[in-house]
Every structure is written in C-alpha cells, then in structure tokens.
PDB file of C-alpha atoms in Angstrom:
ATOM      1  CA  MET A   1      98.368 165.837 -46.056  1.00  0.00           C
ATOM      2  CA  LYS A   2      97.297 165.862 -42.684  1.00  0.00           C
ATOM      3  CA  ASP A   3      99.716 168.335 -41.529  1.00  0.00           C
ATOM      4  CA  VAL A   4      98.452 170.675 -43.898  1.00  0.00           C
ATOM      5  CA  VAL A   5      95.014 170.466 -42.414  1.00  0.00           C
ATOM      6  CA  ASP A   6      96.367 170.882 -38.774  1.00  0.00           C
ATOM      7  CA  ARG A   7      98.281 173.998 -39.922  1.00  0.00           C
ATOM      8  CA  ILE A   8      94.935 175.561 -41.614  1.00  0.00           C
ATOM      9  CA  ARG A   9      92.844 174.862 -38.275  1.00  0.00           C
ATOM     10  CA  GLU A  10      95.872 176.324 -36.037  1.00  0.00           C
ATOM     11  CA  SER A  11      96.084 179.500 -38.222  1.00  0.00           C
ATOM     12  CA  PRO A  12      95.012 182.728 -36.641  1.00  0.00           C
ATOM     13  CA  LYS A  13      91.532 183.608 -37.841  1.00  0.00           C
ATOM     14  CA  LEU A  14      91.372 186.470 -39.995  1.00  0.00           C
ATOM     15  CA  PRO A  15      88.806 189.058 -38.523  1.00  0.00           C
ATOM     16  CA  ASN A  16      85.327 189.780 -40.746  1.00  0.00           C
ATOM     17  CA  PRO A  17      86.553 193.098 -42.228  1.00  0.00           C
ATOM     18  CA  TYR A  18      82.995 194.365 -42.492  1.00  0.00           C
ATOM     19  CA  HIS A  19      80.587 196.367 -40.365  1.00  0.00           C
ATOM     20  CA  ILE A  20      76.800 196.720 -39.813  1.00  0.00           C
ATOM     21  CA  GLY A  21      75.525 199.625 -41.713  1.00  0.00           C
ATOM     22  CA  GLU A  22      78.445 199.605 -44.367  1.00  0.00           C
ATOM     23  CA  ILE A  23      77.275 199.376 -48.180  1.00  0.00           C
ATOM     24  CA  CYS A  24      78.466 196.306 -50.083  1.00  0.00           C
ATOM     25  CA  VAL A  25      77.941 195.459 -53.626  1.00  0.00           C
ATOM     26  CA  LEU A  26      76.797 191.706 -54.124  1.00  0.00           C
ATOM     27  CA  LEU A  27      79.418 189.401 -56.278  1.00  0.00           C
ATOM     28  CA  PRO A  28      77.687 186.216 -57.254  1.00  0.00           C
ATOM     29  CA  LYS A  29      80.941 184.358 -58.530  1.00  0.00           C
ATOM     30  CA  ASP A  30      80.009 180.699 -57.587  1.00  0.00           C
ATOM     31  CA  ASN A  31      77.111 181.328 -55.720  1.00  0.00           C
ATOM     32  CA  PRO A  32      73.658 180.045 -56.925  1.00  0.00           C
ATOM     33  CA  ASP A  33      71.764 181.971 -54.401  1.00  0.00           C
ATOM     34  CA  LEU A  34      73.340 185.280 -56.222  1.00  0.00           C
ATOM     35  CA  ARG A  35      72.326 184.532 -59.471  1.00  0.00           C
ATOM     36  CA  GLY A  36      71.019 187.251 -61.468  1.00  0.00           C
ATOM     37  CA  LYS A  37      71.991 190.003 -58.609  1.00  0.00           C
ATOM     38  CA  ALA A  38      75.477 191.059 -59.753  1.00  0.00           C
ATOM     39  CA  GLY A  39      75.793 194.576 -59.148  1.00  0.00           C
ATOM     40  CA  TYR A  40      72.800 194.899 -56.424  1.00  0.00           C
ATOM     41  CA  TRP A  41      74.408 196.774 -53.334  1.00  0.00           C
ATOM     42  CA  GLY A  42      72.987 196.409 -49.938  1.00  0.00           C
ATOM     43  CA  VAL A  43      73.349 197.423 -46.425  1.00  0.00           C
ATOM     44  CA  VAL A  44      75.220 194.990 -43.891  1.00  0.00           C
ATOM     45  CA  SER A  45      72.887 193.821 -41.287  1.00  0.00           C
ATOM     46  CA  HIS A  46      74.898 191.354 -39.480  1.00  0.00           C
ATOM     47  CA  VAL A  47      78.547 190.340 -39.217  1.00  0.00           C
ATOM     48  CA  GLY A  48      79.549 186.902 -38.562  1.00  0.00           C
ATOM     49  CA  ASP A  49      82.839 184.938 -38.570  1.00  0.00           C
ATOM     50  CA  TYR A  50      83.192 184.606 -42.371  1.00  0.00           C
ATOM     51  CA  SER A  51      79.580 186.006 -43.639  1.00  0.00           C
ATOM     52  CA  CYS A  52      77.560 188.915 -43.402  1.00  0.00           C
ATOM     53  CA  THR A  53      73.999 189.516 -43.865  1.00  0.00           C
ATOM     54  CA  VAL A  54      73.117 191.998 -46.352  1.00  0.00           C
ATOM     55  CA  GLN A  55      69.922 193.876 -46.896  1.00  0.00           C
ATOM     56  CA  THR A  56      68.995 194.944 -50.376  1.00  0.00           C
ATOM     57  CA  TRP A  57      65.797 196.115 -52.140  1.00  0.00           C
ATOM     58  CA  ASP A  58      64.271 192.848 -52.800  1.00  0.00           C
ATOM     59  CA  GLY A  59      65.592 190.645 -49.425  1.00  0.00           C
ATOM     60  CA  ASP A  60      68.264 189.626 -47.294  1.00  0.00           C
ATOM     61  CA  TYR A  61      71.222 187.595 -48.343  1.00  0.00           C
ATOM     62  CA  THR A  62      73.790 186.038 -46.167  1.00  0.00           C
ATOM     63  CA  VAL A  63      76.832 185.463 -48.005  1.00  0.00           C
ATOM     64  CA  LYS A  64      80.772 184.458 -47.517  1.00  0.00           C
ATOM     65  CA  ILE A  65      82.957 187.816 -47.403  1.00  0.00           C
ATOM     66  CA  GLU A  66      84.272 186.901 -50.727  1.00  0.00           C
ATOM     67  CA  HIS A  67      80.940 187.636 -52.519  1.00  0.00           C
ATOM     68  CA  LEU A  68      80.647 191.213 -50.991  1.00  0.00           C
ATOM     69  CA  LYS A  69      83.065 194.362 -52.324  1.00  0.00           C
ATOM     70  CA  LEU A  70      83.009 197.410 -49.868  1.00  0.00           C
ATOM     71  CA  LEU A  71      81.925 200.800 -51.233  1.00  0.00           C
ATOM     72  CA  GLU A  72      84.114 203.332 -49.303  1.00  0.00           C
ATOM     73  CA  LEU A  73      81.648 205.765 -48.166  1.00  0.00           C
ATOM     74  CA  LEU A  74      81.498 208.748 -45.873  1.00  0.00           C
ATOM     75  CA  ASP A  75      79.207 208.266 -42.975  1.00  0.00           C
ATOM     76  CA  GLU A  76      76.733 210.548 -44.502  1.00  0.00           C
ATOM     77  CA  ASP A  77      76.853 209.003 -47.535  1.00  0.00           C
ATOM     78  CA  CYS A  78      76.415 205.350 -45.901  1.00  0.00           C
ATOM     79  CA  GLN A  79      73.132 206.857 -43.989  1.00  0.00           C
ATOM     80  CA  PHE A  80      71.585 208.012 -47.632  1.00  0.00           C
ATOM     81  CA  MET A  81      72.104 204.468 -48.978  1.00  0.00           C
ATOM     82  CA  GLN A  82      70.632 203.352 -45.507  1.00  0.00           C
ATOM     83  CA  GLN A  83      67.651 205.143 -46.098  1.00  0.00           C
ATOM     84  CA  LEU A  84      67.230 204.446 -49.869  1.00  0.00           C
ATOM     85  CA  CYS A  85      67.163 200.718 -49.339  1.00  0.00           C
ATOM     86  CA  VAL A  86      64.386 201.220 -46.777  1.00  0.00           C
ATOM     87  CA  ARG A  87      62.330 202.961 -49.215  1.00  0.00           C
ATOM     88  CA  LEU A  88      63.206 200.584 -52.078  1.00  0.00           C
ATOM     89  CA  ARG A  89      62.273 197.655 -49.978  1.00  0.00           C
ATOM     90  CA  GLN A  90      58.877 199.602 -48.704  1.00  0.00           C
ATOM     91  CA  LEU A  91      57.894 199.538 -52.350  1.00  0.00           C
ATOM     92  CA  HIS A  92      58.960 196.243 -53.296  1.00  0.00           C
ATOM     93  CA  GLN A  93      56.450 194.922 -50.313  1.00  0.00           C
ATOM     94  CA  VAL A  94      53.521 196.773 -51.981  1.00  0.00           C
ATOM     95  CA  ALA A  95      51.627 193.710 -53.424  1.00  0.00           C
ATOM     96  CA  SER A  96      49.811 195.196 -55.773  1.00  0.00           C
ATOM     97  CA  ARG A  97      52.728 197.342 -57.512  1.00  0.00           C
ATOM     98  CA  ASP A  98      52.977 197.977 -61.334  1.00  0.00           C
ATOM     99  CA  SER A  99      55.516 195.832 -63.208  1.00  0.00           C
ATOM    100  CA  SER A 100      57.088 199.196 -64.164  1.00  0.00           C
ATOM    101  CA  VAL A 101      57.911 200.043 -60.374  1.00  0.00           C
ATOM    102  CA  ASP A 102      60.140 196.858 -60.611  1.00  0.00           C
ATOM    103  CA  TRP A 103      62.151 198.666 -63.178  1.00  0.00           C
ATOM    104  CA  LEU A 104      62.490 201.209 -61.238  1.00  0.00           C
ATOM    105  CA  LEU A 105      63.440 199.394 -58.165  1.00  0.00           C
ATOM    106  CA  GLN A 106      66.141 197.039 -60.273  1.00  0.00           C
ATOM    107  CA  GLY A 107      67.667 200.243 -61.733  1.00  0.00           C
ATOM    108  CA  LEU A 108      67.912 201.611 -58.142  1.00  0.00           C
ATOM    109  CA  GLY A 109      69.002 198.550 -56.626  1.00  0.00           C
ATOM    110  CA  LYS A 110      71.959 198.398 -59.041  1.00  0.00           C
ATOM    111  CA  GLN A 111      73.321 202.089 -59.244  1.00  0.00           C
ATOM    112  CA  ALA A 112      76.019 201.791 -55.893  1.00  0.00           C
ATOM    113  CA  LYS A 113      76.025 205.733 -55.776  1.00  0.00           C
ATOM    114  CA  PRO A 114      74.873 207.597 -52.394  1.00  0.00           C
ATOM    115  CA  TYR A 115      72.733 210.069 -54.450  1.00  0.00           C
ATOM    116  CA  LEU A 116      69.730 210.241 -56.887  1.00  0.00           C
ATOM    117  CA  SER A 117      69.885 212.549 -59.865  1.00  0.00           C
ATOM    118  CA  SER A 118      66.932 214.865 -59.604  1.00  0.00           C
ATOM    119  CA  LEU A 119      64.793 212.998 -62.183  1.00  0.00           C
ATOM    120  CA  GLN A 120      65.454 209.602 -60.239  1.00  0.00           C
ATOM    121  CA  ALA A 121      64.196 211.480 -57.206  1.00  0.00           C
ATOM    122  CA  LYS A 122      61.202 212.612 -58.477  1.00  0.00           C
ATOM    123  CA  LEU A 123      60.428 208.967 -60.164  1.00  0.00           C
ATOM    124  CA  LEU A 124      60.746 207.850 -56.740  1.00  0.00           C
ATOM    125  CA  ALA A 125      58.806 210.292 -54.854  1.00  0.00           C
ATOM    126  CA  ALA A 126      56.149 209.905 -57.568  1.00  0.00           C
ATOM    127  CA  VAL A 127      55.798 206.116 -57.281  1.00  0.00           C
ATOM    128  CA  GLU A 128      55.958 206.647 -53.653  1.00  0.00           C
ATOM    129  CA  ARG A 129      52.902 208.952 -53.709  1.00  0.00           C
ATOM    130  CA  GLU A 130      50.756 206.653 -55.926  1.00  0.00           C
ATOM    131  CA  TYR A 131      51.236 203.887 -53.378  1.00  0.00           C
ATOM    132  CA  LYS A 132      50.493 206.124 -50.395  1.00  0.00           C
ATOM    133  CA  LEU A 133      54.063 205.792 -49.260  1.00  0.00           C
ATOM    134  CA  VAL A 134      54.854 208.494 -46.847  1.00  0.00           C
ATOM    135  CA  TRP A 135      59.043 208.974 -46.591  1.00  0.00           C
ATOM    136  CA  LYS A 136      59.803 211.555 -44.297  1.00  0.00           C
ATOM    137  CA  GLN A 137      63.707 212.974 -44.356  1.00  0.00           C
ATOM    138  CA  PRO A 138      64.939 212.252 -41.142  1.00  0.00           C
ATOM    139  CA  LYS A 139      65.749 215.673 -39.342  1.00  0.00           C
ATOM    140  CA  GLN A 140      69.889 216.682 -39.885  1.00  0.00           C
ATOM    141  CA  ASN A 141      71.470 217.614 -36.659  1.00  0.00           C
TER     142      ASN A 141
END
C-alpha cells in the first residue's frame, strides 16, 4: 500500500486544462455545494492546481476540475458569454427584483449558447430598463 501512495505522490502532476475567461458548464456529480446547479454555465475567473473558480449569474463557485465541462467556443463567443454573465449578475444583485426576474436569470443561466434569441434579448433589455441598469455594448475593433 505504501508503494502505491509513494508512486501517486511522485507521479507528474497533470496541468489544469482550464484558462481564465473560458466558459464552462457546472457538473454537480457528488458535490453538495453544486446541488441544483446542474447545467449552469459560467466564466472561469481563477485557475488553481486542481480547481477553478467559476462566476455564474448567481455567485462564484470554486470546484474541482472534474466538476466542469468546457464549452469549446470561439474567442468572440467567449466574450459574448462573459458580457452576458456580467449583465445577469447585475440583475441578480437587485434586491427588490420581482420573482419573475429569477425565472429569466435561471433560464439564461442554463442556456449555454453564445447568443440570445430576439425575444430573449428584448426581455433582458426590458428588465434592465425596469431596474435602470444601463448596458453599453463594448465597441468592436
């Protein structure tokens, strides 16, 4: 048994495959902290040796890498998702928000696609106007 433990300790460490700014989906598996978060997507904000911190619409989660699934997106799609995450987080921080806003946040927070339908974009913009949240799209180069 001691031999096995020593070999594991001496084995080369596999690098964490994730990078800051990438978009991942949470995989709760056996992690009780992720209960109810299946399918949530988020932005990698910190990369550790064996874990990552992921920002989602409703908070930050530090999870082992086996609790993440990378969405292989183009850079511009990652940027869109990063901006969408900021917008959803701003809405989530509105203390007096109507409960129907939570439905929208949950729906968009589980839709791991780098775009919004026309109706989704209009709904999000209407809710942002309702709570006087101004979203200015970054200028394209």
